[in-house]
CSV table of C-alpha atoms (C1' of nucleotides) in Angstrom, one decimal:
chain,number,residue,atom,x,y,z
A,1,MET,CA,0.0,-0.2,-0.1
A,2,SER,CA,2.6,2.4,0.6
A,3,ILE,CA,4.6,1.5,-1.9
A,4,GLU,CA,1.9,2.2,-4.1
A,5,GLU,CA,1.2,5.8,-2.9
A,6,ASP,CA,4.8,6.4,-4.0
A,7,LYS,CA,4.5,5.2,-6.5
A,8,GLN,CA,1.6,7.9,-7.1
A,9,LYS,CA,4.0,10.5,-5.8
A,10,GLN,CA,5.7,10.7,-9.6
A,11,ARG,CA,3.1,12.3,-10.8
A,12,GLN,CA,1.2,14.3,-8.0
A,13,ARG,CA,0.8,14.3,-4.2
A,14,ALA,CA,-1.9,12.2,-1.8
A,15,PRO,CA,-4.5,14.0,-1.8
A,16,SER,CA,-5.5,16.1,1.8
A,17,GLN,CA,-8.5,15.1,4.0
A,18,ARG,CA,-9.8,18.3,2.1
A,19,ALA,CA,-9.9,17.9,-1.1
A,20,LEU,CA,-11.0,14.5,-1.2
A,21,GLU,CA,-14.2,16.3,0.6
A,22,SER,CA,-14.2,18.9,-2.0
A,23,ARG,CA,-13.8,16.6,-4.4
A,24,ALA,CA,-17.3,13.8,-2.8
A,25,ARG,CA,-18.8,17.0,-2.0
A,26,ILE,CA,-18.9,18.8,-5.5
A,27,LEU,CA,-19.5,15.4,-7.4
A,28,ASP,CA,-23.1,15.0,-5.3
A,29,ALA,CA,-24.0,18.5,-5.8
A,30,ALA,CA,-23.1,18.0,-9.3
A,31,GLU,CA,-25.5,14.4,-9.6
A,32,ARG,CA,-28.9,16.4,-8.0
A,33,VAL,CA,-28.1,19.6,-10.3
A,34,PHE,CA,-27.8,17.5,-13.5
A,35,ALA,CA,-30.7,15.4,-12.7
A,36,ARG,CA,-32.9,18.2,-11.9
A,37,GLY,CA,-33.0,19.9,-15.6
A,38,GLY,CA,-30.6,17.6,-17.2
A,39,PHE,CA,-26.9,18.4,-18.2
A,40,ASP,CA,-27.6,21.6,-20.4
A,41,ALA,CA,-29.8,23.4,-17.6
A,42,ALA,CA,-27.6,22.6,-15.2
A,43,THR,CA,-24.7,25.3,-15.0
A,44,MET,CA,-21.3,25.2,-13.2
A,45,ARG,CA,-21.7,27.5,-11.2
A,46,ASP,CA,-25.3,26.1,-9.4
A,47,ILE,CA,-23.0,22.6,-8.9
A,48,ALA,CA,-20.9,25.0,-6.6
A,49,ALA,CA,-23.2,26.6,-4.6
A,50,GLU,CA,-25.4,23.7,-4.9
A,51,ALA,CA,-21.9,22.0,-3.4
A,52,GLY,CA,-21.1,25.5,-1.3
A,53,VAL,CA,-17.8,25.8,-3.0
A,54,PRO,CA,-16.8,28.5,-5.3
A,55,VAL,CA,-16.8,28.8,-9.1
A,56,GLY,CA,-13.7,28.0,-9.5
A,57,LEU,CA,-13.1,24.7,-7.7
A,58,VAL,CA,-15.9,22.8,-10.3
A,59,SER,CA,-13.5,23.1,-12.7
A,60,HIS,CA,-10.2,22.2,-10.9
A,61,HIS,CA,-11.6,19.1,-9.4
A,62,GLY,CA,-14.4,18.3,-12.0
A,63,GLY,CA,-12.7,19.4,-15.3
A,64,THR,CA,-14.6,20.8,-17.9
A,65,LYS,CA,-18.2,20.8,-17.9
A,66,GLU,CA,-18.3,16.7,-20.1
A,67,ALA,CA,-15.7,15.3,-17.8
A,68,LEU,CA,-17.9,16.2,-14.9
A,69,PHE,CA,-21.1,14.8,-16.1
A,70,ALA,CA,-19.2,11.8,-17.9
A,71,GLU,CA,-17.5,11.2,-13.9
A,72,VAL,CA,-20.6,11.2,-12.6
A,73,VAL,CA,-22.5,8.5,-15.1
A,74,ALA,CA,-19.5,6.6,-14.1
A,75,ARG,CA,-18.5,6.7,-10.4
A,76,ARG,CA,-22.5,4.9,-10.1
A,77,ALA,CA,-22.6,2.3,-12.9
A,78,ASP,CA,-19.5,0.5,-11.1
A,79,GLU,CA,-21.1,0.3,-8.0
A,80,LEU,CA,-24.7,-1.2,-10.1
A,81,SER,CA,-22.8,-3.5,-12.9
A,82,THR,CA,-21.5,-5.1,-9.8
A,83,ALA,CA,-24.1,-5.6,-7.4
A,84,ARG,CA,-26.3,-7.2,-10.8
A,85,LEU,CA,-23.1,-9.3,-12.1
A,86,GLN,CA,-22.9,-10.6,-7.9
A,87,ALA,CA,-27.1,-11.2,-8.0
A,88,LEU,CA,-27.4,-12.3,-11.1
A,89,ALA,CA,-24.7,-15.2,-9.7
A,90,GLU,CA,-26.4,-15.9,-6.8
A,91,VAL,CA,-29.6,-17.0,-8.6
A,92,GLN,CA,-27.6,-18.8,-10.9
A,93,ALA,CA,-25.6,-21.0,-7.8
A,94,ALA,CA,-29.3,-21.6,-6.3
A,95,THR,CA,-30.6,-22.8,-9.5
A,96,GLU,CA,-30.3,-26.6,-9.8
A,97,PRO,CA,-28.7,-27.4,-13.3
A,98,GLY,CA,-30.9,-28.5,-15.9
A,99,ALA,CA,-33.1,-26.6,-14.9
A,100,GLY,CA,-32.6,-22.9,-15.7
A,101,ALA,CA,-33.5,-20.0,-14.0
A,102,ASP,CA,-36.7,-18.3,-14.1
A,103,ALA,CA,-37.6,-15.0,-15.6
A,104,ALA,CA,-38.9,-13.4,-12.0
A,105,ALA,CA,-35.1,-14.2,-10.5
A,106,LEU,CA,-33.5,-12.5,-13.2
A,107,LEU,CA,-35.2,-9.4,-13.5
A,108,ARG,CA,-35.3,-9.4,-9.3
A,109,ALA,CA,-31.2,-10.1,-9.4
A,110,PHE,CA,-31.1,-6.8,-11.7
A,111,ILE,CA,-34.1,-4.4,-10.8
A,112,GLY,CA,-33.4,-4.9,-7.4
A,113,PRO,CA,-30.1,-3.9,-6.6
A,114,TYR,CA,-30.9,-0.4,-8.1
A,115,VAL,CA,-34.0,-0.5,-6.2
A,116,ALA,CA,-32.9,-1.7,-3.0
A,117,ARG,CA,-31.0,0.9,-2.5
A,118,ALA,CA,-33.2,3.5,-3.8
A,119,GLU,CA,-35.3,2.5,-0.9
A,120,ALA,CA,-32.9,2.6,1.6
A,121,GLY,CA,-33.2,6.4,1.8
A,122,GLY,CA,-31.1,6.9,-1.2
A,123,ALA,CA,-31.5,10.2,-2.5
A,124,GLN,CA,-28.5,10.3,-4.7
A,125,TRP,CA,-29.4,7.0,-5.8
A,126,LEU,CA,-33.3,8.9,-6.9
A,127,ALA,CA,-31.3,11.7,-8.6
A,128,TYR,CA,-28.8,9.0,-10.3
A,129,ALA,CA,-31.7,7.1,-11.8
A,130,ARG,CA,-33.1,10.3,-13.6
A,131,LEU,CA,-29.8,10.8,-15.0
A,132,VAL,CA,-29.9,6.6,-16.0
A,133,ALA,CA,-33.1,8.0,-18.3
A,134,MET,CA,-31.6,10.8,-20.1
A,135,VAL,CA,-27.8,9.0,-20.9
A,136,SER,CA,-30.2,6.7,-22.2
A,137,SER,CA,-32.5,8.0,-24.4
A,138,ASP,CA,-30.5,10.7,-26.2
A,139,PRO,CA,-28.3,9.4,-28.9
A,140,ARG,CA,-25.6,12.6,-27.3
A,141,TRP,CA,-24.4,10.2,-24.9
A,142,GLN,CA,-24.2,7.1,-26.2
A,143,GLY,CA,-20.9,6.9,-25.9
A,144,LEU,CA,-21.4,6.4,-21.8
A,145,ALA,CA,-23.9,4.5,-22.1
A,146,GLN,CA,-21.8,2.0,-24.5
A,147,GLN,CA,-19.3,2.0,-22.1
A,148,HIS,CA,-21.3,2.0,-18.7
A,149,PHE,CA,-24.5,0.3,-19.3
A,150,ASP,CA,-24.4,-1.2,-22.1
A,151,PRO,CA,-21.8,-4.8,-21.2
A,152,THR,CA,-24.7,-5.9,-18.9
A,153,ALA,CA,-27.5,-6.0,-20.0
A,154,ARG,CA,-26.4,-7.4,-23.0
A,155,ARG,CA,-25.6,-10.1,-19.6
A,156,PHE,CA,-29.0,-10.0,-18.9
A,157,VAL,CA,-29.9,-10.6,-22.2
A,158,VAL,CA,-28.2,-13.5,-22.6
A,159,GLU,CA,-29.3,-14.9,-19.4
A,160,LEU,CA,-32.7,-14.4,-20.5
A,161,GLY,CA,-32.7,-15.5,-24.3
A,162,ARG,CA,-31.9,-18.7,-22.3
A,163,VAL,CA,-34.9,-19.0,-20.8
A,164,TYR,CA,-36.8,-18.5,-23.6
A,165,PRO,CA,-34.6,-20.5,-26.2
A,166,GLN,CA,-37.6,-20.2,-29.1
A,167,ALA,CA,-38.0,-16.4,-28.6
A,168,GLU,CA,-36.4,-14.2,-31.4
A,169,PRO,CA,-33.4,-11.9,-30.0
A,170,ALA,CA,-35.5,-9.1,-31.0
A,171,ALA,CA,-38.0,-10.0,-28.5
A,172,VAL,CA,-35.5,-10.4,-26.1
A,173,ALA,CA,-33.9,-6.9,-26.1
A,174,GLU,CA,-37.8,-5.7,-26.3
A,175,CYS,CA,-38.3,-6.9,-23.3
A,176,TYR,CA,-35.4,-5.5,-21.3
A,177,VAL,CA,-36.2,-2.7,-23.0
A,178,TYR,CA,-39.2,-2.1,-21.7
A,179,ALA,CA,-38.4,-3.6,-17.9
A,180,ILE,CA,-35.6,-1.1,-17.8
A,181,SER,CA,-37.8,1.8,-19.1
A,182,ALA,CA,-40.7,0.6,-15.7
A,183,MET,CA,-37.8,0.6,-13.8
A,184,LEU,CA,-36.9,3.9,-14.3
A,185,ALA,CA,-40.4,4.9,-14.3
A,186,LEU,CA,-41.1,3.2,-11.2
A,187,LEU,CA,-37.9,5.5,-9.7
A,188,THR,CA,-38.5,8.7,-10.7
A,189,SER,CA,-42.7,8.7,-11.5
A,190,ARG,CA,-44.1,7.9,-7.5
A,191,TRP,CA,-45.4,11.6,-8.1
A,192,ARG,CA,-47.3,11.3,-10.9
A,193,ILE,CA,-48.8,7.8,-9.6
A,194,ALA,CA,-49.6,9.6,-6.1
A,195,ALA,CA,-51.2,12.4,-8.2
A,196,LEU,CA,-52.6,10.3,-10.7
A,197,SER,CA,-54.4,8.5,-7.7
A,198,GLY,CA,-55.3,10.7,-5.5
A,199,GLY,CA,-52.1,10.7,-3.7
A,200,GLN,CA,-52.4,7.4,-2.5
A,201,GLU,CA,-48.0,6.5,-2.4
A,202,GLY,CA,-47.8,3.5,-4.8
A,203,GLY,CA,-45.2,1.2,-6.5
A,204,ASP,CA,-42.5,-1.4,-5.0
A,205,LEU,CA,-40.1,-3.5,-6.7
A,206,GLU,CA,-42.6,-6.8,-5.9
A,207,GLY,CA,-44.9,-5.0,-7.7
A,208,LEU,CA,-43.0,-4.6,-10.8
A,209,ILE,CA,-41.1,-7.3,-10.8
A,210,ALA,CA,-44.7,-8.9,-11.3
A,211,PHE,CA,-45.9,-6.8,-13.8
A,212,CYS,CA,-43.1,-7.2,-16.3
A,213,ALA,CA,-42.2,-11.0,-15.4
A,214,ALA,CA,-45.2,-12.0,-16.5
A,215,GLY,CA,-45.1,-9.4,-19.5
A,216,VAL,CA,-41.7,-11.3,-20.7
A,217,ALA,CA,-43.5,-14.6,-20.6
A,218,ALA,CA,-46.8,-13.8,-23.2
A,219,ARG,CA,-44.1,-11.9,-24.9
A,220,LEU,CA,-41.7,-14.5,-25.2
A,221,GLY,CA,-43.5,-17.6,-25.5
A,222,GLY,CA,-46.5,-17.7,-23.5
A,223,VAL,CA,-45.2,-20.9,-22.2
A,224,GLN,CA,-42.0,-21.2,-20.2
A,225,ARG,CA,-39.8,-23.9,-20.3
B,1,MET,CA,-66.2,32.8,-43.6
B,2,SER,CA,-65.5,36.7,-45.3
B,3,ILE,CA,-67.4,38.4,-42.4
B,4,GLU,CA,-65.3,36.4,-39.8
B,5,GLU,CA,-62.2,37.6,-42.2
B,6,ASP,CA,-63.8,41.1,-42.2
B,7,LYS,CA,-63.7,40.6,-37.7
B,8,GLN,CA,-59.9,39.6,-37.5
B,9,LYS,CA,-59.0,42.7,-38.8
B,10,GLN,CA,-60.2,44.4,-36.2
B,11,ARG,CA,-57.1,42.9,-34.8
B,12,GLN,CA,-55.2,41.5,-37.3
B,13,ARG,CA,-54.9,40.8,-41.0
B,14,ALA,CA,-55.4,37.8,-41.8
B,15,PRO,CA,-52.3,35.7,-42.7
B,16,SER,CA,-50.7,35.6,-46.6
B,17,GLN,CA,-50.3,31.7,-46.7
B,18,ARG,CA,-46.3,32.4,-46.7
B,19,ALA,CA,-46.9,33.7,-42.9
B,20,LEU,CA,-48.7,30.0,-42.2
B,21,GLU,CA,-46.1,28.1,-44.2
B,22,SER,CA,-43.2,30.0,-41.9
B,23,ARG,CA,-45.1,29.3,-39.2
B,24,ALA,CA,-45.5,25.8,-39.4
B,25,ARG,CA,-42.1,25.4,-40.9
B,26,ILE,CA,-40.6,27.0,-37.8
B,27,LEU,CA,-42.8,24.7,-35.0
B,28,ASP,CA,-41.9,21.7,-37.1
B,29,ALA,CA,-38.1,22.7,-36.4
B,30,ALA,CA,-38.9,23.5,-33.4
B,31,GLU,CA,-39.9,20.1,-32.3
B,32,ARG,CA,-37.4,17.8,-33.8
B,33,VAL,CA,-34.4,20.5,-32.5
B,34,PHE,CA,-36.2,20.2,-29.4
B,35,ALA,CA,-37.0,16.2,-29.2
B,36,ARG,CA,-33.1,16.0,-30.0
B,37,GLY,CA,-31.4,17.8,-27.2
B,38,GLY,CA,-34.3,19.2,-24.9
B,39,PHE,CA,-35.6,22.3,-24.0
B,40,ASP,CA,-31.8,24.2,-23.1
B,41,ALA,CA,-29.7,22.3,-25.7
B,42,ALA,CA,-32.1,24.0,-28.1
B,43,THR,CA,-31.2,27.9,-29.3
B,44,MET,CA,-33.2,30.1,-31.2
B,45,ARG,CA,-30.6,30.3,-33.6
B,46,ASP,CA,-30.6,26.1,-34.3
B,47,ILE,CA,-34.4,26.4,-34.5
B,48,ALA,CA,-34.1,28.8,-37.6
B,49,ALA,CA,-31.7,27.0,-39.2
B,50,GLU,CA,-33.5,24.0,-39.4
B,51,ALA,CA,-36.2,26.1,-40.7
B,52,GLY,CA,-34.3,27.9,-42.9
B,53,VAL,CA,-35.8,31.2,-41.6
B,54,PRO,CA,-33.9,34.2,-40.4
B,55,VAL,CA,-33.2,34.2,-36.0
B,56,GLY,CA,-36.1,37.6,-35.9
B,57,LEU,CA,-38.7,35.8,-37.9
B,58,VAL,CA,-38.5,32.7,-35.0
B,59,SER,CA,-39.0,35.3,-31.5
B,60,HIS,CA,-42.1,36.8,-34.3
B,61,HIS,CA,-44.0,33.7,-34.8
B,62,GLY,CA,-42.8,31.6,-31.5
B,63,GLY,CA,-43.0,34.3,-28.5
B,64,THR,CA,-40.4,33.6,-26.2
B,65,LYS,CA,-38.3,29.9,-26.2
B,66,GLU,CA,-40.9,28.9,-23.5
B,67,ALA,CA,-44.1,30.1,-25.0
B,68,LEU,CA,-42.4,27.4,-28.3
B,69,PHE,CA,-41.9,24.7,-26.8
B,70,ALA,CA,-45.3,24.9,-25.0
B,71,GLU,CA,-46.6,25.8,-28.8
B,72,VAL,CA,-45.3,22.6,-29.8
B,73,VAL,CA,-46.1,20.9,-26.7
B,74,ALA,CA,-50.0,21.5,-26.9
B,75,ARG,CA,-50.3,20.8,-31.1
B,76,ARG,CA,-49.7,17.3,-30.9
B,77,ALA,CA,-51.4,16.6,-27.7
B,78,ASP,CA,-54.6,18.1,-28.4
B,79,GLU,CA,-55.0,15.9,-31.7
B,80,LEU,CA,-53.3,12.9,-29.6
B,81,SER,CA,-56.4,13.1,-26.6
B,82,THR,CA,-59.2,13.3,-29.0
B,83,ALA,CA,-57.6,10.5,-31.0
B,84,ARG,CA,-57.0,8.2,-27.4
B,85,LEU,CA,-61.1,9.2,-26.2
B,86,GLN,CA,-62.8,8.8,-29.6
B,87,ALA,CA,-60.9,5.0,-29.9
B,88,LEU,CA,-62.1,4.7,-26.0
B,89,ALA,CA,-65.4,5.1,-27.3
B,90,GLU,CA,-65.4,2.4,-30.3
B,91,VAL,CA,-64.1,-0.3,-27.4
B,92,GLN,CA,-66.5,0.1,-25.0
B,93,ALA,CA,-69.6,0.4,-28.1
B,94,ALA,CA,-67.9,-2.3,-29.3
B,95,THR,CA,-68.8,-3.8,-25.6
B,96,GLU,CA,-71.5,-6.0,-24.7
B,97,PRO,CA,-73.1,-3.9,-21.5
B,98,GLY,CA,-72.8,-5.4,-18.1
B,99,ALA,CA,-69.9,-7.5,-19.8
B,100,GLY,CA,-67.1,-5.0,-19.4
B,101,ALA,CA,-64.0,-4.5,-21.2
B,102,ASP,CA,-60.8,-6.3,-21.4
B,103,ALA,CA,-57.2,-4.4,-20.5
B,104,ALA,CA,-56.4,-5.3,-23.5
B,105,ALA,CA,-58.7,-3.2,-25.5
B,106,LEU,CA,-58.1,-0.5,-23.1
B,107,LEU,CA,-54.3,-0.6,-23.8
B,108,ARG,CA,-54.9,-1.0,-28.0
B,109,ALA,CA,-57.4,2.1,-27.9
B,110,PHE,CA,-54.7,4.6,-25.1
B,111,ILE,CA,-51.2,2.9,-27.5
B,112,GLY,CA,-52.5,2.5,-30.6
B,113,PRO,CA,-53.2,5.8,-31.9
B,114,TYR,CA,-49.4,7.6,-31.5
B,115,VAL,CA,-47.9,4.1,-32.1
B,116,ALA,CA,-49.8,4.2,-35.6
B,117,ARG,CA,-49.1,7.7,-36.2
B,118,ALA,CA,-45.3,7.5,-35.4
B,119,GLU,CA,-45.6,3.3,-37.7
B,120,ALA,CA,-47.2,5.7,-40.8
B,121,GLY,CA,-44.0,7.6,-41.4
B,122,GLY,CA,-44.2,10.0,-39.3
B,123,ALA,CA,-40.8,11.6,-37.8
B,124,GLN,CA,-42.1,14.3,-36.3
B,125,TRP,CA,-44.2,12.1,-34.3
B,126,LEU,CA,-41.3,10.1,-33.2
B,127,ALA,CA,-39.5,13.4,-32.3
B,128,TYR,CA,-42.6,14.4,-30.2
B,129,ALA,CA,-42.8,11.3,-28.0
B,130,ARG,CA,-39.2,12.4,-27.5
B,131,LEU,CA,-40.2,15.5,-25.8
B,132,VAL,CA,-42.9,13.6,-24.7
B,133,ALA,CA,-41.0,11.3,-22.6
B,134,MET,CA,-39.3,15.0,-21.8
B,135,VAL,CA,-42.3,16.3,-19.7
B,136,SER,CA,-43.3,13.7,-18.6
B,137,SER,CA,-40.5,13.1,-16.5
B,138,ASP,CA,-39.2,16.8,-15.8
B,139,PRO,CA,-41.3,17.9,-13.3
B,140,ARG,CA,-39.9,21.8,-14.4
B,141,TRP,CA,-43.2,21.2,-16.9
B,142,GLN,CA,-45.6,19.8,-14.9
B,143,GLY,CA,-47.9,22.7,-15.9
B,144,LEU,CA,-47.9,21.4,-19.1
B,145,ALA,CA,-47.9,18.1,-18.2
B,146,GLN,CA,-51.1,18.6,-16.3
B,147,GLN,CA,-52.8,21.1,-18.9
B,148,HIS,CA,-52.5,18.6,-21.8
B,149,PHE,CA,-51.6,14.9,-20.6
B,150,ASP,CA,-53.6,14.0,-17.3
B,151,PRO,CA,-56.8,14.3,-18.4
B,152,THR,CA,-56.9,11.2,-20.9
B,153,ALA,CA,-54.6,9.7,-18.4
B,154,ARG,CA,-56.9,9.9,-15.8
B,155,ARG,CA,-59.9,8.9,-17.9
B,156,PHE,CA,-57.8,5.9,-18.9
B,157,VAL,CA,-56.5,5.1,-15.4
B,158,VAL,CA,-60.6,4.8,-14.7
B,159,GLU,CA,-61.6,2.8,-17.3
B,160,LEU,CA,-58.9,0.4,-16.3
B,161,GLY,CA,-59.8,0.0,-12.9
B,162,ARG,CA,-63.2,-0.6,-13.6
B,163,VAL,CA,-62.1,-4.0,-15.6
B,164,TYR,CA,-60.2,-4.8,-11.6
B,165,PRO,CA,-62.6,-3.1,-9.3
B,166,GLN,CA,-60.7,-4.9,-6.7
B,167,ALA,CA,-57.3,-3.6,-7.3
B,168,GLU,CA,-55.9,-0.2,-5.5
B,169,PRO,CA,-55.8,3.4,-7.5
B,170,ALA,CA,-52.7,3.4,-6.6
B,171,ALA,CA,-51.3,0.0,-8.1
B,172,VAL,CA,-53.8,0.9,-11.3
B,173,ALA,CA,-51.9,3.9,-11.5
B,174,GLU,CA,-48.7,1.8,-11.2
B,175,CYS,CA,-49.7,-0.2,-14.2
B,176,TYR,CA,-50.8,3.0,-16.7
B,177,VAL,CA,-46.7,5.0,-16.2
B,178,TYR,CA,-45.2,1.2,-16.8
B,179,ALA,CA,-47.8,1.1,-20.0
B,180,ILE,CA,-46.5,4.7,-21.0
B,181,SER,CA,-43.6,4.1,-20.0
B,182,ALA,CA,-42.9,0.7,-22.4
B,183,MET,CA,-44.8,3.4,-25.1
B,184,LEU,CA,-42.7,5.4,-25.2
B,185,ALA,CA,-39.1,3.1,-25.1
B,186,LEU,CA,-40.5,1.2,-28.0
B,187,LEU,CA,-40.9,4.7,-29.7
B,188,THR,CA,-37.7,6.2,-28.5
B,189,SER,CA,-35.5,3.5,-28.3
B,190,ARG,CA,-36.0,0.8,-31.0
B,191,TRP,CA,-32.0,1.5,-31.8
B,192,ARG,CA,-31.3,0.0,-28.4
B,193,ILE,CA,-33.3,-2.9,-29.2
B,194,ALA,CA,-31.7,-3.0,-32.0
B,195,ALA,CA,-27.9,-2.7,-31.5
B,196,LEU,CA,-28.9,-4.9,-27.6
B,197,SER,CA,-29.5,-7.7,-30.2
B,198,GLY,CA,-27.0,-7.7,-33.1
B,199,GLY,CA,-28.3,-5.9,-35.0
B,200,GLN,CA,-31.9,-7.0,-36.0
B,201,GLU,CA,-35.1,-4.8,-35.9
B,202,GLY,CA,-37.3,-5.1,-33.0
B,203,GLY,CA,-40.4,-3.8,-31.3
B,204,ASP,CA,-43.8,-3.2,-32.7
B,205,LEU,CA,-47.7,-2.4,-30.9
B,206,GLU,CA,-48.8,-6.3,-30.9
B,207,GLY,CA,-45.2,-7.3,-28.9
B,208,LEU,CA,-46.3,-3.8,-26.4
B,209,ILE,CA,-49.4,-4.5,-25.6
B,210,ALA,CA,-49.0,-8.1,-24.7
B,211,PHE,CA,-46.2,-7.5,-22.9
B,212,CYS,CA,-48.2,-5.1,-21.2
B,213,ALA,CA,-51.8,-6.8,-20.8
B,214,ALA,CA,-50.4,-9.4,-19.4
B,215,GLY,CA,-48.4,-7.3,-16.7
B,216,VAL,CA,-51.3,-5.6,-15.8
B,217,ALA,CA,-52.8,-8.6,-15.4
B,218,ALA,CA,-50.8,-10.4,-13.4
B,219,ARG,CA,-50.4,-7.2,-11.0
B,220,LEU,CA,-54.0,-5.7,-10.7
B,221,GLY,CA,-55.4,-9.1,-9.5
B,222,GLY,CA,-54.0,-12.3,-11.3
B,223,VAL,CA,-57.7,-13.5,-12.3
B,224,GLN,CA,-60.1,-11.4,-15.1
B,225,ARG,CA,-63.7,-10.8,-13.8
C,1,DG,C1',-5.9,23.4,-3.1
C,2,DT,C1',-8.0,26.7,-2.1
C,3,DC,C1',-10.1,31.5,-4.3
C,4,DT,C1',-11.1,35.6,-7.4
C,5,DA,C1',-11.3,37.8,-10.8
C,6,DT,C1',-11.4,38.0,-15.9
C,7,DA,C1',-12.0,37.1,-20.9
C,8,DA,C1',-13.8,35.4,-24.4
C,9,DT,C1',-18.0,33.4,-26.2
C,10,DG,C1',-22.6,32.3,-26.3
C,11,DA,C1',-27.6,33.0,-25.5
C,12,DG,C1',-31.9,35.6,-26.0
C,13,DA,C1',-34.7,39.1,-27.3
C,14,DT,C1',-35.9,43.4,-29.8
C,15,DA,C1',-35.9,47.6,-32.8
C,16,DG,C1',-36.2,49.3,-36.9
C,17,DA,C1',-35.0,49.2,-41.9
C,18,DC,C1',-37.7,46.8,-46.3
D,1,DG,C1',-44.3,39.7,-42.8
D,2,DT,C1',-39.8,39.8,-43.7
D,3,DC,C1',-34.9,40.4,-42.2
D,4,DT,C1',-30.4,42.5,-40.1
D,5,DA,C1',-28.0,44.5,-37.1
D,6,DT,C1',-27.1,44.6,-31.8
D,7,DC,C1',-28.6,45.4,-26.9
D,8,DT,C1',-27.8,43.3,-22.9
D,9,DC,C1',-27.0,39.5,-20.3
D,10,DA,C1',-25.5,34.4,-19.1
D,11,DT,C1',-22.0,30.9,-19.1
D,12,DT,C1',-17.4,28.7,-19.5
D,13,DA,C1',-12.5,28.3,-18.6
D,14,DT,C1',-8.9,30.1,-17.1
D,15,DA,C1',-4.8,33.0,-14.8
D,16,DG,C1',-3.1,34.1,-10.6
D,17,DA,C1',-2.9,35.9,-5.9
D,18,DC,C1',-3.1,33.5,-1.4
DNA sequence: GTCTATAATGAGATAGAC
DNA sequence: GTCTATCTCATTATAGAC
């Protein structure tokens, strides 16, 4: 460890405690501000004010506005990918060989880690969900999406295809896109659900999985093997 | 007609053919440019260039940037609401009294008119779908959404609640939000479906309705009355 | 590392000629 | 109605003091 640190010193000093805090505060603030109105509505001044630091410090730690955005996206995407792949491994370990996993378990492995973090009081995770929705739907950020979201998505599509081997690959991908959009809707649009049902709170993980699992089963082949 | 025109003259002259064309070109161009990167990424200069008119003319016809945005949203929302309510009336007319409509027919009445317009070579409708997704998810445009989307949405939630009378209102609204988000995903993310399935084209109205109808049935009560 | 001051750019809106 | 020129303001990024 200490040797590693010495290696780093060839390039730069170890960051001070205060510097690390500033950096984290700036990233968190940027996440919230970007989530509010998208990349263009956010200004470096908004982010600085939200973080409680001077404007210049945002550029110093985050680089350009685009680099800051990319870093915000990457930070949580990595944690999420790891959690999802681990949940997937657990599902596969719990399935007896030859039987094959079922769609609900796969969906839970993919959707569960995110919803769990958001529901554990994760205001930052909710803000991040709005960011994910933007990055996923705006061709402008296609590069970011490919780098951070696609690998896990492909893996999930492959596993879902194993459950429904007779289904067309495009239909499997279609179901994946529907499920993800519903997940993001749950995370970002609880207020709308409440507004449409007279103020009643609504929407949870189990309801979402029930909806998606049935949808997948109906779309990909009626009878599940 | 001529008398009507004279009445108008008290306030303003009847618009010339060219003026009407300019106005329509500007609205169409604004729709595309707003759809590309959202409200803030769009500039009045982009819109003018896309429409092939000088910058000043955009303000002249569209007013402020916000007014222009609101007008773009309103224009198609009204057409869509009418088509959806008409389709709903047809569904109810075709259902024998006492039997009750089924969820798939309701979904088709709500989703069909939009997808049909988009699939009939409607590049502008696809651009508009991206706008709808933005307006629906950004609290900044809550007023626009309430004015133009909520009335039809509420109507649909009510009808869906009739099909599943034992379901909680919040669960019905939840299903509505999932279905709409999946519809928007189909319209805006065909490229992603293709990318995830190795270039194969995928996603159509019937698949979407199959997915959503099964999801609704599973979420709202298993057995349909 | 932290913070201030400023340079350079590009935005929305509008006044006024045609 | 159409188009040009311009006003005013807010933005990003950075140079340089501490």
